mmCIF file of C-alpha atoms in Angstrom:
data_model
loop_
_atom_site.group_PDB
_atom_site.id
_atom_site.type_symbol
_atom_site.label_atom_id
_atom_site.label_comp_id
_atom_site.label_asym_id
_atom_site.label_seq_id
_atom_site.Cartn_x
_atom_site.Cartn_y
_atom_site.Cartn_z
ATOM 1 C CA MET A 846 13.137 23.295 -117.051
ATOM 2 C CA ARG A 847 13.071 26.019 -114.256
ATOM 3 C CA TYR A 848 10.718 25.306 -111.692
ATOM 4 C CA TRP A 849 9.643 27.033 -108.473
ATOM 5 C CA GLU A 850 12.398 25.226 -106.415
ATOM 6 C CA ASP A 851 14.892 26.722 -109.004
ATOM 7 C CA ILE A 852 13.915 30.470 -108.316
ATOM 8 C CA GLU A 853 15.959 32.326 -105.750
ATOM 9 C CA VAL A 854 14.898 35.223 -103.929
ATOM 10 C CA GLY A 855 17.156 38.267 -104.708
ATOM 11 C CA ALA A 856 18.036 36.665 -108.219
ATOM 12 C CA ARG A 857 18.160 39.309 -110.825
ATOM 13 C CA SER A 858 17.842 39.118 -114.677
ATOM 14 C CA ARG A 859 18.179 41.592 -117.419
ATOM 15 C CA PHE A 860 16.499 40.671 -121.023
ATOM 16 C CA GLY A 861 14.674 41.882 -123.797
ATOM 17 C CA ARG A 862 15.283 44.428 -126.760
ATOM 18 C CA TYR A 863 12.434 46.111 -128.240
ATOM 19 C CA GLU A 864 12.613 48.895 -130.650
ATOM 20 C CA VAL A 865 9.598 51.207 -130.593
ATOM 21 C CA THR A 866 8.326 52.366 -133.949
ATOM 22 C CA ARG A 867 5.975 55.152 -134.966
ATOM 23 C CA ASP A 868 3.798 52.881 -136.798
ATOM 24 C CA GLU A 869 3.358 50.508 -133.946
ATOM 25 C CA VAL A 870 2.528 53.434 -131.382
ATOM 26 C CA ILE A 871 0.049 54.768 -133.592
ATOM 27 C CA ALA A 872 -1.585 51.276 -134.397
ATOM 28 C CA PHE A 873 -1.857 50.464 -130.757
ATOM 29 C CA ALA A 874 -3.260 53.615 -129.614
ATOM 30 C CA SER A 875 -5.743 53.724 -132.573
ATOM 31 C CA LYS A 876 -7.066 50.269 -131.204
ATOM 32 C CA TYR A 877 -6.714 50.457 -127.506
ATOM 33 C CA ASP A 878 -5.690 53.956 -126.281
ATOM 34 C CA PRO A 879 -6.864 56.416 -128.797
ATOM 35 C CA GLN A 880 -5.858 59.690 -126.990
ATOM 36 C CA PRO A 881 -4.660 62.437 -129.341
ATOM 37 C CA PHE A 882 -1.111 62.444 -127.788
ATOM 38 C CA HIS A 883 -0.866 58.804 -129.038
ATOM 39 C CA LEU A 884 -2.072 59.477 -132.514
ATOM 40 C CA SER A 885 -1.060 62.947 -133.693
ATOM 41 C CA ASP A 886 2.558 64.930 -133.416
ATOM 42 C CA ASP A 887 0.455 68.265 -133.684
ATOM 43 C CA ALA A 888 -1.937 67.271 -130.550
ATOM 44 C CA ALA A 889 1.254 65.717 -128.633
ATOM 45 C CA ALA A 890 3.125 68.917 -129.112
ATOM 46 C CA GLN A 891 0.632 70.556 -126.861
ATOM 47 C CA THR A 892 1.124 68.133 -124.200
ATOM 48 C CA TYR A 893 3.498 67.295 -121.349
ATOM 49 C CA PHE A 894 4.873 64.714 -123.813
ATOM 50 C CA GLY A 895 5.814 67.298 -126.275
ATOM 51 C CA ARG A 896 5.979 64.744 -129.109
ATOM 52 C CA LEU A 897 4.071 61.599 -130.292
ATOM 53 C CA SER A 898 4.333 59.092 -127.442
ATOM 54 C CA ALA A 899 3.338 55.450 -126.522
ATOM 55 C CA SER A 900 0.649 54.790 -124.523
ATOM 56 C CA GLY A 901 1.494 53.242 -121.120
ATOM 57 C CA TRP A 902 -0.511 50.142 -121.962
ATOM 58 C CA HIS A 903 1.438 49.641 -124.923
ATOM 59 C CA THR A 904 4.756 49.953 -122.818
ATOM 60 C CA CYS A 905 3.049 47.057 -120.798
ATOM 61 C CA ALA A 906 2.303 44.948 -123.974
ATOM 62 C CA MET A 907 5.979 45.594 -125.046
ATOM 63 C CA LEU A 908 7.395 44.318 -121.742
ATOM 64 C CA MET A 909 5.230 41.321 -121.866
ATOM 65 C CA ARG A 910 6.620 40.223 -125.212
ATOM 66 C CA MET A 911 10.077 40.673 -124.019
ATOM 67 C CA LEU A 912 9.064 38.651 -120.758
ATOM 68 C CA VAL A 913 7.506 35.667 -122.800
ATOM 69 C CA ASP A 914 10.541 35.562 -124.942
ATOM 70 C CA HIS A 915 12.886 35.689 -121.844
ATOM 71 C CA MET A 916 10.965 32.926 -120.211
ATOM 72 C CA LYS A 917 11.066 30.865 -123.511
ATOM 73 C CA THR A 918 14.860 30.893 -123.299
ATOM 74 C CA GLU A 919 14.903 29.813 -119.724
ATOM 75 C CA GLN A 920 12.343 27.171 -120.413
ATOM 76 C CA GLN A 921 10.375 28.413 -117.380
ATOM 77 C CA ALA A 922 7.415 26.341 -116.107
ATOM 78 C CA GLY A 923 5.319 29.280 -115.905
ATOM 79 C CA LEU A 924 1.506 29.199 -115.375
ATOM 80 C CA GLY A 925 0.595 32.943 -115.744
ATOM 81 C CA SER A 926 -0.063 35.393 -113.196
ATOM 82 C CA PRO A 927 -3.027 36.423 -110.911
ATOM 83 C CA GLY A 928 -1.967 40.143 -111.278
ATOM 84 C CA ILE A 929 0.087 43.004 -110.909
ATOM 85 C CA ASP A 930 0.418 44.847 -107.463
ATOM 86 C CA GLU A 931 2.045 48.004 -108.467
ATOM 87 C CA LEU A 932 2.500 49.545 -111.897
ATOM 88 C CA ARG A 933 4.168 53.247 -112.434
ATOM 89 C CA TRP A 934 4.771 54.893 -115.874
ATOM 90 C CA LEU A 935 7.810 57.231 -115.079
ATOM 91 C CA LYS A 936 8.744 58.494 -118.386
ATOM 92 C CA PRO A 937 7.231 58.673 -121.780
ATOM 93 C CA VAL A 938 8.089 55.989 -124.439
ATOM 94 C CA TYR A 939 8.788 57.649 -127.770
ATOM 95 C CA PRO A 940 8.930 56.037 -131.166
ATOM 96 C CA GLY A 941 12.902 55.343 -131.926
ATOM 97 C CA ASP A 942 13.335 54.259 -128.237
ATOM 98 C CA THR A 943 14.914 50.823 -127.498
ATOM 99 C CA LEU A 944 13.489 49.259 -124.514
ATOM 100 C CA ARG A 945 14.939 46.485 -122.265
ATOM 101 C CA ALA A 946 14.216 45.166 -118.716
ATOM 102 C CA GLU A 947 15.489 44.024 -115.612
ATOM 103 C CA SER A 948 13.778 41.872 -112.996
ATOM 104 C CA GLU A 949 14.378 40.897 -109.341
ATOM 105 C CA VAL A 950 12.683 38.213 -107.239
ATOM 106 C CA LEU A 951 11.349 39.677 -104.129
ATOM 107 C CA ASP A 952 9.974 36.416 -102.431
ATOM 108 C CA LYS A 953 8.237 33.308 -103.189
ATOM 109 C CA THR A 954 5.831 30.890 -101.579
ATOM 110 C CA PRO A 955 4.334 27.457 -102.071
ATOM 111 C CA SER A 956 0.566 27.157 -102.789
ATOM 112 C CA ARG A 957 -1.358 26.003 -99.701
ATOM 113 C CA SER A 958 -3.992 24.467 -101.802
ATOM 114 C CA ARG A 959 -2.073 23.106 -104.934
ATOM 115 C CA PRO A 960 1.094 21.358 -103.989
ATOM 116 C CA ASP A 961 2.066 21.231 -107.680
ATOM 117 C CA MET A 962 2.636 25.020 -107.854
ATOM 118 C CA GLY A 963 4.131 28.000 -106.119
ATOM 119 C CA SER A 964 4.243 31.820 -106.683
ATOM 120 C CA TYR A 965 6.769 34.510 -106.788
ATOM 121 C CA ARG A 966 6.633 38.146 -106.612
ATOM 122 C CA GLY A 967 9.192 40.291 -108.822
ATOM 123 C CA ARG A 968 9.903 43.682 -109.344
ATOM 124 C CA THR A 969 10.538 44.694 -113.003
ATOM 125 C CA THR A 970 11.854 47.844 -114.419
ATOM 126 C CA VAL A 971 11.990 48.935 -118.178
ATOM 127 C CA PHE A 972 14.686 50.961 -119.470
ATOM 128 C CA ASN A 973 14.912 53.152 -122.541
ATOM 129 C CA GLN A 974 18.296 53.107 -124.665
ATOM 130 C CA HIS A 975 19.720 56.022 -122.146
ATOM 131 C CA ASP A 976 19.209 53.241 -119.108
ATOM 132 C CA LYS A 977 16.486 55.716 -117.842
ATOM 133 C CA PRO A 978 13.698 53.887 -116.235
ATOM 134 C CA VAL A 979 10.355 54.282 -117.978
ATOM 135 C CA MET A 980 8.203 51.930 -115.980
ATOM 136 C CA THR A 981 8.363 49.647 -113.040
ATOM 137 C CA LEU A 982 6.027 47.080 -112.001
ATOM 138 C CA THR A 983 5.625 44.409 -109.126
ATOM 139 C CA SER A 984 3.940 41.372 -110.186
ATOM 140 C CA ILE A 985 3.193 37.794 -109.224
ATOM 141 C CA GLY A 986 3.900 34.794 -111.075
ATOM 142 C CA LEU A 987 2.753 31.402 -110.943
ATOM 143 C CA ILE A 988 4.964 28.504 -111.585
ATOM 144 C CA ARG A 989 5.109 24.653 -111.411
ATOM 145 C CA ARG A 990 6.841 22.795 -108.619
ATOM 146 C CA ARG A 991 9.289 20.343 -109.678
ATOM 147 C CA PRO A 992 7.322 16.855 -110.221
ATOM 148 C CA GLY A 993 8.337 13.785 -107.855
#
């Protein structure tokens, strides 16, 4: 199990592989972000995107899937997150793209009120199959401290 004490500031990791499908882009947008450029090729052709593109919120959800899968392989003692400090969508994500992620630990802090846990702040970048960054975020993770 990976605990707060095992996290090293400056540590980097590469993880994930997510194939973006047209059906999933439309299904997500239909339910959560029904803007025309996420639902229709014709509508998207009239915009900056030029073609059907995934919602930025869908990109966040795809990253979350990759992140949770990664945490399972590491057996991290994660306790969730109090939030994201910064989020940027840099390039559109299109059906047919394959995403992956890289993260870096920026800092870590023991909890002042809960001696059984700590937090760390990390920067994550999502890349497409051309190694072009499509999204960045800085987030805070909560994690158990080593028992005993």
